XYZ file of N, CA and C in Angstrom:
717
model
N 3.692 -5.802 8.238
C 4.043 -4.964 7.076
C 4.611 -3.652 7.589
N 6.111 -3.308 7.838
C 6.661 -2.007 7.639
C 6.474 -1.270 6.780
N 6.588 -0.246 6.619
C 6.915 1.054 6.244
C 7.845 1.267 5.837
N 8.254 1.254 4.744
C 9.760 1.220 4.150
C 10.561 2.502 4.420
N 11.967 2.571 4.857
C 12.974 3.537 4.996
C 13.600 3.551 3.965
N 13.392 5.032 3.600
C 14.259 5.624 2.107
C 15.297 6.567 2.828
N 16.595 6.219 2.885
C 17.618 7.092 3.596
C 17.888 8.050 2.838
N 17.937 8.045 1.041
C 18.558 8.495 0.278
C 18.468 10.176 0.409
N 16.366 10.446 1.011
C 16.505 11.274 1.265
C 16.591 12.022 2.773
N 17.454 11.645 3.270
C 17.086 11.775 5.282
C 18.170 13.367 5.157
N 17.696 14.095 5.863
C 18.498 15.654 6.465
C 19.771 15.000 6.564
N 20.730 15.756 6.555
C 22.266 15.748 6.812
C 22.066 15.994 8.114
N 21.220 17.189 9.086
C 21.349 17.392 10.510
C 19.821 17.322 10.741
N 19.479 16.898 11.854
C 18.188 17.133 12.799
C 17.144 17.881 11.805
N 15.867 17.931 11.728
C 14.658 18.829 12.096
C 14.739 19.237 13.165
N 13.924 20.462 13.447
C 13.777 21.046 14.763
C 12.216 20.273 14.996
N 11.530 19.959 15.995
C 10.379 19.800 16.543
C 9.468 20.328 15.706
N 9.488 21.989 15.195
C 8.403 22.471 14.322
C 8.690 22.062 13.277
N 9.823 22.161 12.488
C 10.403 21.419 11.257
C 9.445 20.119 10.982
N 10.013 19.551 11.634
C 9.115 18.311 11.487
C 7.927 18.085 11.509
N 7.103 18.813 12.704
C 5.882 19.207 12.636
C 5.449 19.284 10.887
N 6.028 20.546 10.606
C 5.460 21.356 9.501
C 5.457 20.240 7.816
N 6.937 19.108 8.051
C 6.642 18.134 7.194
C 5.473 17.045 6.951
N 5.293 16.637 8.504
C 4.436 15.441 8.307
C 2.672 16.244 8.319
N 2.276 17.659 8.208
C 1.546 18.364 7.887
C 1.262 18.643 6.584
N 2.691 18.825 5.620
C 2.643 19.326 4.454
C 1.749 17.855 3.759
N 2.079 16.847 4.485
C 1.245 15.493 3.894
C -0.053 16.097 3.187
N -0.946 16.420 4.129
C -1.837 17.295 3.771
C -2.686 16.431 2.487
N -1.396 17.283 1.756
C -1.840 17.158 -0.045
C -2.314 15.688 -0.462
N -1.934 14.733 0.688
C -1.998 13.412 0.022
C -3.377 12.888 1.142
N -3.612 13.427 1.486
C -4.840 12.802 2.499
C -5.797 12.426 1.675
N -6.779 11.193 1.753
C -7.959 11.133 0.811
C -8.837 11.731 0.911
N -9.171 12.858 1.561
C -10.399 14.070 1.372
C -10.263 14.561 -0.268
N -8.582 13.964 -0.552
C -8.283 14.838 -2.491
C -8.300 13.775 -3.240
N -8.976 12.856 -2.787
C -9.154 11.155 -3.713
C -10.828 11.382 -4.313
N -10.438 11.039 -5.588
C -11.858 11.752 -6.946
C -12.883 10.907 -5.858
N -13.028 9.937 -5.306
C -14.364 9.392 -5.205
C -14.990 10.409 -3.688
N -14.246 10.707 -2.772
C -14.432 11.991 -1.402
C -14.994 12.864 -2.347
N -14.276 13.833 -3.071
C -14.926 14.629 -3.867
C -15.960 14.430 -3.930
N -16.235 13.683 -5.080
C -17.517 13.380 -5.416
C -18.567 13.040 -4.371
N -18.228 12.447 -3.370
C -18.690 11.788 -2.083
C -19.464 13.137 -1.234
N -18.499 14.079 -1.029
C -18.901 15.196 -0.262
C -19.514 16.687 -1.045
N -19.008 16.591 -2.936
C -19.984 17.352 -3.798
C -21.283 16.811 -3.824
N -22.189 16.054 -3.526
C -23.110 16.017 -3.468
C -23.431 14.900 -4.702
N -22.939 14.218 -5.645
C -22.771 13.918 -6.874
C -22.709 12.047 -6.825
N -22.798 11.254 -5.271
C -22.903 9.994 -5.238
C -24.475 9.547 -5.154
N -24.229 8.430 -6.030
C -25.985 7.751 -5.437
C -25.715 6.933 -4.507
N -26.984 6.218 -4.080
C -27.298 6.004 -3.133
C -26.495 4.776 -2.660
N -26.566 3.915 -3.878
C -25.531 2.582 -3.847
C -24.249 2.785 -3.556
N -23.687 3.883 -3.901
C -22.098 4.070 -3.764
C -21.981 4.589 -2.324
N -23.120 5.576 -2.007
C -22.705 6.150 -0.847
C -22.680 4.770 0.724
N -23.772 3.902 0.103
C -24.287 2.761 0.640
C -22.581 1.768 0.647
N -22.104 1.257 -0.613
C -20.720 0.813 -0.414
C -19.559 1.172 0.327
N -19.555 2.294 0.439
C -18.676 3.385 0.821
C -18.315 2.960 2.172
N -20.099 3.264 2.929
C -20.108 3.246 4.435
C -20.001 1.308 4.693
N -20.463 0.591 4.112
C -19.851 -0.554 4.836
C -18.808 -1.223 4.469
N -18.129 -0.360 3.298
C -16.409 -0.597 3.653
C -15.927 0.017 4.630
N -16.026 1.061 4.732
C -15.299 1.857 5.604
C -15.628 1.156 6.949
N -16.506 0.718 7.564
C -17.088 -0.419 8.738
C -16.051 -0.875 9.245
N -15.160 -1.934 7.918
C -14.481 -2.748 7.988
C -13.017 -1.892 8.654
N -12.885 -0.516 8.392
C -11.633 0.195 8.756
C -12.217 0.493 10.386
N -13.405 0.605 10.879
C -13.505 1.327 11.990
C -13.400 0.305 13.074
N -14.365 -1.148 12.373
C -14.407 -1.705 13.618
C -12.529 -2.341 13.999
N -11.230 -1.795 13.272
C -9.821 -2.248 13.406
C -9.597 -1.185 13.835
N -9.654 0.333 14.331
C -9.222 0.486 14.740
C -8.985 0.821 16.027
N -10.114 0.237 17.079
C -9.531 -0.689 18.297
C -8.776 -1.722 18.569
N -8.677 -2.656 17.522
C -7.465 -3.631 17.826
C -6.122 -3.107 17.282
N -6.408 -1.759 15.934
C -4.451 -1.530 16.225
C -4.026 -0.402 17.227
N -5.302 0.114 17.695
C -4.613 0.779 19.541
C -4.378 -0.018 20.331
N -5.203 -1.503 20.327
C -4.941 -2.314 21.542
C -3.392 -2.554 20.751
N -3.077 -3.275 20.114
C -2.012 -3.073 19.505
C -0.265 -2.485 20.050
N -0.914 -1.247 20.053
C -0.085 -0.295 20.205
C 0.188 -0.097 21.627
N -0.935 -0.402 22.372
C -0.700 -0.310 23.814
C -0.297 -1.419 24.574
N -0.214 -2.881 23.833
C 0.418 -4.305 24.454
C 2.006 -4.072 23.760
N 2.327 -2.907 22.958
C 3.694 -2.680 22.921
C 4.221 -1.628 23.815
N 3.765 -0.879 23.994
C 3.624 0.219 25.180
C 4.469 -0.118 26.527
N 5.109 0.219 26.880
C 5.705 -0.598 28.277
C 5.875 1.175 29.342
N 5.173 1.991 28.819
C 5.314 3.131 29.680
C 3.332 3.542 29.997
N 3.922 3.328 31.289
C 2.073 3.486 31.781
C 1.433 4.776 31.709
N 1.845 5.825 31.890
C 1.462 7.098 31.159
C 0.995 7.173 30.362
N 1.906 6.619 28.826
C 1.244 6.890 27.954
C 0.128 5.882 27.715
N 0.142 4.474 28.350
C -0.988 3.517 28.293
C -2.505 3.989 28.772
N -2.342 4.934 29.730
C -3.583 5.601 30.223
C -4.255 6.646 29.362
N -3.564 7.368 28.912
C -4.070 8.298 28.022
C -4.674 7.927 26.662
N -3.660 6.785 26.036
C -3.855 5.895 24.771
C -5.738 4.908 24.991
N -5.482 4.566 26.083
C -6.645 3.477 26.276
C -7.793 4.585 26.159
N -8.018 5.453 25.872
C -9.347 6.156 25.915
C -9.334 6.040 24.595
N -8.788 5.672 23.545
C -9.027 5.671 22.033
C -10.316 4.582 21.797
N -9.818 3.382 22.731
C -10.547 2.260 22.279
C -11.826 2.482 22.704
N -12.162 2.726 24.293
C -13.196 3.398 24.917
C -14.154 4.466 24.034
N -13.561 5.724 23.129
C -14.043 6.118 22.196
C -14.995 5.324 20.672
N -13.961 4.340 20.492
C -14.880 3.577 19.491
C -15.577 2.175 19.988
N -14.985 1.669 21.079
C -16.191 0.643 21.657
C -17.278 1.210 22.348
N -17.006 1.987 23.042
C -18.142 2.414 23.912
C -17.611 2.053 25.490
N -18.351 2.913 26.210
C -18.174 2.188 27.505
C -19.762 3.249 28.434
N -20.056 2.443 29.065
C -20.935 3.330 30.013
C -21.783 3.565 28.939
N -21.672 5.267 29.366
C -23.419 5.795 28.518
C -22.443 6.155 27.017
N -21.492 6.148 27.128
C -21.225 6.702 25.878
C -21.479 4.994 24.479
N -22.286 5.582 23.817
C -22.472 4.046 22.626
C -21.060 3.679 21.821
N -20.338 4.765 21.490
C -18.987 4.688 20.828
C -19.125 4.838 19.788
N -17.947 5.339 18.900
C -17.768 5.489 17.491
C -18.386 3.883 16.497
N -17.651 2.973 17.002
C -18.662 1.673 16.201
C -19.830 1.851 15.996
N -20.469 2.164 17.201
C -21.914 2.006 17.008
C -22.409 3.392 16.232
N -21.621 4.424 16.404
C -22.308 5.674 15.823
C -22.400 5.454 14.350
N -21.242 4.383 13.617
C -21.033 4.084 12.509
C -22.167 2.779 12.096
N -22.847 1.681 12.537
C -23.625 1.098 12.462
C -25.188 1.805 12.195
N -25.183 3.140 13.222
C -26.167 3.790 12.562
C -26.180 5.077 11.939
N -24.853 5.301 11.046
C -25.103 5.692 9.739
C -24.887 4.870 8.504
N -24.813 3.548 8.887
C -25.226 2.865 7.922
C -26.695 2.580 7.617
N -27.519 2.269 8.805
C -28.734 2.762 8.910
C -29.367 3.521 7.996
N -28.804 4.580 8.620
C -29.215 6.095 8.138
C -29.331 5.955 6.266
N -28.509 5.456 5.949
C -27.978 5.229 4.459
C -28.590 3.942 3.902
N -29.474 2.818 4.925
C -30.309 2.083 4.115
C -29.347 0.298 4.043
N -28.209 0.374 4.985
C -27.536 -0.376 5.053
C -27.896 -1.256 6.841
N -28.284 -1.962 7.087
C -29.069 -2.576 7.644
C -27.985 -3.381 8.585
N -28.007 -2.783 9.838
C -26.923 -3.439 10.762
C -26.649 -5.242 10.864
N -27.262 -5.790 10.825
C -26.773 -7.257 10.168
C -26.118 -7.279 8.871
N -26.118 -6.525 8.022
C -25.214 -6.849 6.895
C -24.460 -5.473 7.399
N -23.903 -4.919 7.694
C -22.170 -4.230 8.341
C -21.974 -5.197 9.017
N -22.116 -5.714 9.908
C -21.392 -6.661 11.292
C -21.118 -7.906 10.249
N -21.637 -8.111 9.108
C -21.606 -9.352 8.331
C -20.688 -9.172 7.722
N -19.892 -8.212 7.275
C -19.206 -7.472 6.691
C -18.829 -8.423 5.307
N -19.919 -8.439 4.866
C -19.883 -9.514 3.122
C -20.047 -8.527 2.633
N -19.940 -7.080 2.327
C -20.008 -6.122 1.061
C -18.449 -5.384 1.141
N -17.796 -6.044 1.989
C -16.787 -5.336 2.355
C -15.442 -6.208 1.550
N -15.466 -5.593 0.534
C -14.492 -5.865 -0.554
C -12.609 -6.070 -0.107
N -12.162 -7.325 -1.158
C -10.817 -8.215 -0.905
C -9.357 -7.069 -0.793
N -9.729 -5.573 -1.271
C -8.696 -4.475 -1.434
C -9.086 -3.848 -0.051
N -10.151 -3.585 0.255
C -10.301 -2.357 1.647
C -9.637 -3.540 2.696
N -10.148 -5.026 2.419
C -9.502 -5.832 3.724
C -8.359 -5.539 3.856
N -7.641 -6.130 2.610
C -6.209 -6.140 2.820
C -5.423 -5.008 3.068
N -5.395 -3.424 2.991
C -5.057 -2.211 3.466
C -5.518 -2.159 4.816
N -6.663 -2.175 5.368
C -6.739 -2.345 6.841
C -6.117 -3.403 7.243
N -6.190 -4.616 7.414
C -5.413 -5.904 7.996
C -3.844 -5.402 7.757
N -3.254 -4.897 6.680
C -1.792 -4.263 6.651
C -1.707 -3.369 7.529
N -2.338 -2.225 7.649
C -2.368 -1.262 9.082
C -1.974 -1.632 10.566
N -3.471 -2.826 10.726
C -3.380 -3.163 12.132
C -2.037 -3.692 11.931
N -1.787 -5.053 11.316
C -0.059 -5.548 11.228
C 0.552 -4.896 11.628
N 1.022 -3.922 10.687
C 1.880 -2.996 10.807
C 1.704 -2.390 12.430
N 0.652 -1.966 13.289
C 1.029 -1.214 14.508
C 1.116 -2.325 15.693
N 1.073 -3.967 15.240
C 1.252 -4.964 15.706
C 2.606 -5.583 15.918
N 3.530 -4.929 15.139
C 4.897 -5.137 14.748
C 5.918 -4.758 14.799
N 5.697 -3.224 14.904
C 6.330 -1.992 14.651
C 7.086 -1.515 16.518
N 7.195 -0.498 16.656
C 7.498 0.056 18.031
C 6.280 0.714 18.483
N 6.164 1.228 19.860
C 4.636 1.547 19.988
C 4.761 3.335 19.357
N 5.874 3.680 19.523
C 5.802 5.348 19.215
C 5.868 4.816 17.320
N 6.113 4.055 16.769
C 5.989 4.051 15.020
C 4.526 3.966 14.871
N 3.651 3.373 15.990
C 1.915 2.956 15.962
C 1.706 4.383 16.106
N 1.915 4.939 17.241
C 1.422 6.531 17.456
C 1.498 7.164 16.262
N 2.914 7.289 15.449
C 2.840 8.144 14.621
C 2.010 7.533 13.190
N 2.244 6.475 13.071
C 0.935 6.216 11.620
C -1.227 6.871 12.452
N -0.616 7.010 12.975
C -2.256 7.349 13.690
C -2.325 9.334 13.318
N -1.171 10.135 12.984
C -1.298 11.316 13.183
C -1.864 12.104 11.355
N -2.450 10.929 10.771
C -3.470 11.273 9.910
C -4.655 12.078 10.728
N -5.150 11.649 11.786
C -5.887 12.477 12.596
C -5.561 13.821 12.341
N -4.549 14.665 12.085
C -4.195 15.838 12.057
C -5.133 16.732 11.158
N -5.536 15.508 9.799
C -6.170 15.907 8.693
C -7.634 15.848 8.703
N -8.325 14.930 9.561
C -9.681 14.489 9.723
C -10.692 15.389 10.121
N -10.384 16.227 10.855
C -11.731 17.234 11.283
C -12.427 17.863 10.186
N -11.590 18.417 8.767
C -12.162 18.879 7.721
C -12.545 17.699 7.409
N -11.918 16.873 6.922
C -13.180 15.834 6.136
C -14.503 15.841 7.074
N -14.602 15.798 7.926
C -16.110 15.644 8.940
C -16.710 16.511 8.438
N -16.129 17.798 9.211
C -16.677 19.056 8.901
C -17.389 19.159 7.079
N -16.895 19.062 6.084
C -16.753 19.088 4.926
C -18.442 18.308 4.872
N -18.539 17.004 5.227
C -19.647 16.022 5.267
C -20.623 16.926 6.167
N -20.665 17.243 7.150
C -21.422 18.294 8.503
C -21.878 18.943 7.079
N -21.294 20.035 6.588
C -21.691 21.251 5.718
C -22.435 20.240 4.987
N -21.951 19.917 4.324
C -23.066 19.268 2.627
C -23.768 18.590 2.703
N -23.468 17.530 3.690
C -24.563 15.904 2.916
C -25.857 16.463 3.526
N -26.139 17.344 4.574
C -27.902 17.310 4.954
C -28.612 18.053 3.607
N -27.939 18.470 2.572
C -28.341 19.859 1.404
C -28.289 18.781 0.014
N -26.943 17.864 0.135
C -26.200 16.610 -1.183
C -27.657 15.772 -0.891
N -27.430 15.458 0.206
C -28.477 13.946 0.301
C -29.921 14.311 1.422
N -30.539 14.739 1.661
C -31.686 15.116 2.260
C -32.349 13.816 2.643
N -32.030 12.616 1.875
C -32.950 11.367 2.298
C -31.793 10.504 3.503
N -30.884 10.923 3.698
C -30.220 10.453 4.885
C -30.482 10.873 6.121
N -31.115 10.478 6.766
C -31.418 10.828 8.558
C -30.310 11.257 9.448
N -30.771 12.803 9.403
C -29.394 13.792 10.073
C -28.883 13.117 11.094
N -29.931 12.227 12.295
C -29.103 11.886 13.629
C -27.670 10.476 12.726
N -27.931 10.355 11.457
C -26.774 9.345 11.229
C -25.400 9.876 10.704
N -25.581 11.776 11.187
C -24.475 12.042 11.332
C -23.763 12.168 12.019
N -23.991 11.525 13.424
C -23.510 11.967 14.271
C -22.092 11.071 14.685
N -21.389 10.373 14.018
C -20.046 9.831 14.003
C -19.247 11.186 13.247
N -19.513 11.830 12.748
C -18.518 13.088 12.043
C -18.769 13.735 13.426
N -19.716 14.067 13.813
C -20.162 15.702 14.708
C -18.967 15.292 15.984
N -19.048 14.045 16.432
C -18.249 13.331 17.436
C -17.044 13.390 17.514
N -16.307 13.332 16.030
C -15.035 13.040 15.633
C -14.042 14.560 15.816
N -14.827 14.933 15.660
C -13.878 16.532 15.486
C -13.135 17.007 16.644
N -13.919 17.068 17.891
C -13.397 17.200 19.152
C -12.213 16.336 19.453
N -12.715 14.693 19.001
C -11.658 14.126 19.497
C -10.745 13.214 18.825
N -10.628 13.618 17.686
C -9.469 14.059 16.714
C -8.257 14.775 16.932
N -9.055 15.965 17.249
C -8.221 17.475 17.698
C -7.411 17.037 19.381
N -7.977 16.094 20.087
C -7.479 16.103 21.497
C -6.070 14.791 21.012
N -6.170 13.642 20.199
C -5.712 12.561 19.558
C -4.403 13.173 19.283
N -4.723 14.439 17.989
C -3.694 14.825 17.333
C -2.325 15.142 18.369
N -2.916 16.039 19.654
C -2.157 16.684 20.490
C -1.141 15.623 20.826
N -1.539 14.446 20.882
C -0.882 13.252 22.106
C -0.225 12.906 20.844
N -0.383 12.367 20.011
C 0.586 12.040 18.914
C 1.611 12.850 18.662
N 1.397 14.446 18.242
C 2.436 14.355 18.063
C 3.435 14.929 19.493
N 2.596 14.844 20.486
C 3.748 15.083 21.727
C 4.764 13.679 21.789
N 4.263 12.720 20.932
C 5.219 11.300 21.429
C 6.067 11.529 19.879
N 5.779 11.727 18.633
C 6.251 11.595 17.838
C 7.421 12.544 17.984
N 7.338 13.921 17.908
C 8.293 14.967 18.179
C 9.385 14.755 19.259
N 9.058 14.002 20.283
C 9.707 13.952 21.052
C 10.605 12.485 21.084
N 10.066 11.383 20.184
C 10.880 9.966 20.104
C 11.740 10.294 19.061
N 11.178 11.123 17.689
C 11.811 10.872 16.610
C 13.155 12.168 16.118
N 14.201 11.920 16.376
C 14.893 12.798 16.946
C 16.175 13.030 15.786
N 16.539 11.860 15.377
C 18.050 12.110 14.454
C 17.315 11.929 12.821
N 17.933 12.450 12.103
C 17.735 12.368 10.373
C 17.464 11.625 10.311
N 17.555 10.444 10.272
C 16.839 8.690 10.239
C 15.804 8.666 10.423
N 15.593 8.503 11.845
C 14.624 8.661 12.573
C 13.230 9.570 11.803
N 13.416 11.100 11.727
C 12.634 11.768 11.373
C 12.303 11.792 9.968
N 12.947 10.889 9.276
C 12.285 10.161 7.340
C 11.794 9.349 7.633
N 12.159 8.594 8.893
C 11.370 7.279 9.311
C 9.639 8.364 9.321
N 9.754 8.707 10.364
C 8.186 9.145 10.774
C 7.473 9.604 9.544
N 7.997 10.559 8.454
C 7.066 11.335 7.418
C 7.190 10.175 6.395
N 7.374 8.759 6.305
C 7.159 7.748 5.572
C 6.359 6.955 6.128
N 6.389 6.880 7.274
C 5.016 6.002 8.283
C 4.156 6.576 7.567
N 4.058 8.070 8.146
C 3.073 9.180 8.075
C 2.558 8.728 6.680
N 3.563 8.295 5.532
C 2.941 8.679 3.784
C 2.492 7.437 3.931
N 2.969 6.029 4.592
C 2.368 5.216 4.528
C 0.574 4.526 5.128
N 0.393 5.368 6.149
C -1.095 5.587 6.493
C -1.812 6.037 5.556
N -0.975 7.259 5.120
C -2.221 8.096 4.176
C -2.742 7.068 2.672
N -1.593 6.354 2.496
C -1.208 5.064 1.455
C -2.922 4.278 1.692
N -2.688 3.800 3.065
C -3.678 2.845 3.571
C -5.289 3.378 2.962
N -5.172 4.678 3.391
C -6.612 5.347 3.537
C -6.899 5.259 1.965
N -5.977 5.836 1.475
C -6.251 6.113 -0.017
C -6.577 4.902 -1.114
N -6.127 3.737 -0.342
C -6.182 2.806 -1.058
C -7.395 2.308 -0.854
N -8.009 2.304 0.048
C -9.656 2.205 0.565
C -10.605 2.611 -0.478
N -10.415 3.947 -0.651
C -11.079 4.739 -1.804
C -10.678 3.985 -3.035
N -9.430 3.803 -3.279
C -9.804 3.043 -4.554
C -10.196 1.718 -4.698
N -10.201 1.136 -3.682
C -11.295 0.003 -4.409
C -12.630 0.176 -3.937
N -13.142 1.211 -3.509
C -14.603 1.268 -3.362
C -14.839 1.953 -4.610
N -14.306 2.840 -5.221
C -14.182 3.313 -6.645
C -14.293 2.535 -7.382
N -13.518 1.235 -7.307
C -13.572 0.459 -8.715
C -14.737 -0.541 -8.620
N -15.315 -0.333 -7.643
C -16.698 -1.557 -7.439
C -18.193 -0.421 -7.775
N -17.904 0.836 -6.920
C -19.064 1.777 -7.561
C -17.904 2.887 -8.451
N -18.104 2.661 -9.745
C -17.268 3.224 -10.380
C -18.470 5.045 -9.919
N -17.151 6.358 -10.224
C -17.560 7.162 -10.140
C -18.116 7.774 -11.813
């Protein structure tokens, strides 16, 4: 599944590097931290069941996205960037002493009363969150490896959502076991290191008017993915 190219609106000349920067930023507005059910999610205002749905859909997005970096890196044909890239997966599998983002996510499902045989079972994990993740990985399965990099620079937006969850849920939800926050506390650092490498490949591949509508439509098309997550966990725990 591509990412559709709308030429109609592409620059007559170039973006500059910050130019562009500053577009696929302005995204911003469309990130799902501004999707009614986050709101509600991080006002303090979900029960227990929704917050419970939430986290083992979302399961279904984490444990993919090691296979659309592996992905991205069996398209990869420059070893540089293959070395730097392969620490993504290492981050959410684990390696050594570090347990990894998967597992940090298995036990805040925990934490939330969701019982690690049913996440890995992934039977609560609804026919809309599949199909938006399985379109993702596709998509960075298909695509060029710098079009994979740049659907990944949603990262740009992620540290506030963590942060946002950090501040509230120990005050929102008090019956959730603080150590099952520790997949947000994790994320922020290396988010922020993610973002850097993205867009050093994006800025620097995506270069002519084409090209650079190409990237801030990837870009709208990730945020597409995420957002669409939220709504069908919405329409199963209505808000």
């Amino acid at each position: 599944m591509n990412a559709p190219i709308k030429l109609e609106n592409t620059p007559a000349i170039p973006w500059t590097a910050n130019e562009l920067e500053s577009r696929l930023r302005a995204l911003e507005s469309r990130y799902h931290i501004h999707h009614p059910f986050n709101r509600m999610l991080n006002g303090g205002r979900c029960s227990p069941a929704q917050i419970r749905g939430w986290v083992a859909n979302r399961f279904y997005y984490q444990i993919n996205i090691p296979l659309k970096d592996a992905a991205i890196l069996s398209n990869c044909p420059d070893r540089a960037t293959r070395r730097r890239w392969i620490q993504r997966l290492t981050d959410h599998d684990g390696q050594g002493g570090n347990e990894g983002g998967i597992e940090a996510w298995v036990r805040l499902g925990e934490a939330v009363g969701v019982d690690r045989d049913t996440m890995w079972s992934q039977r609560l994990v609804l026919p809309g969150v599949r199909f938006a993740v399985d379109a993702y990985v596709n998509f960075a399965r298909r695509t060029t490896w710098q079009e994979g990099v740049c659907s990944s620079l949603t990262e740009m937006f992620a540290p506030q959502i963590h942060l946002d969850r950090l501040a509230g849920w120990p005050s929102h939800y008090p019956w959730i076991e603080p150590q099952g926050l520790q997949y947000f506390r994790s994320r922020v650092p290396l988010a922020q290191r993610d973002v850097e490498h993205g867009l050093e490949v994006t800025l620097s591949h995506f270069r002519t008017p084409a090209e650079q509508q190409r990237a801030v439509e990837i870009l709208q098309f990730k945020l597409d993915i995420l957002w669409s997550i939220l709504d069908a966990v919405e329409k199963a725990w209505p808000i």
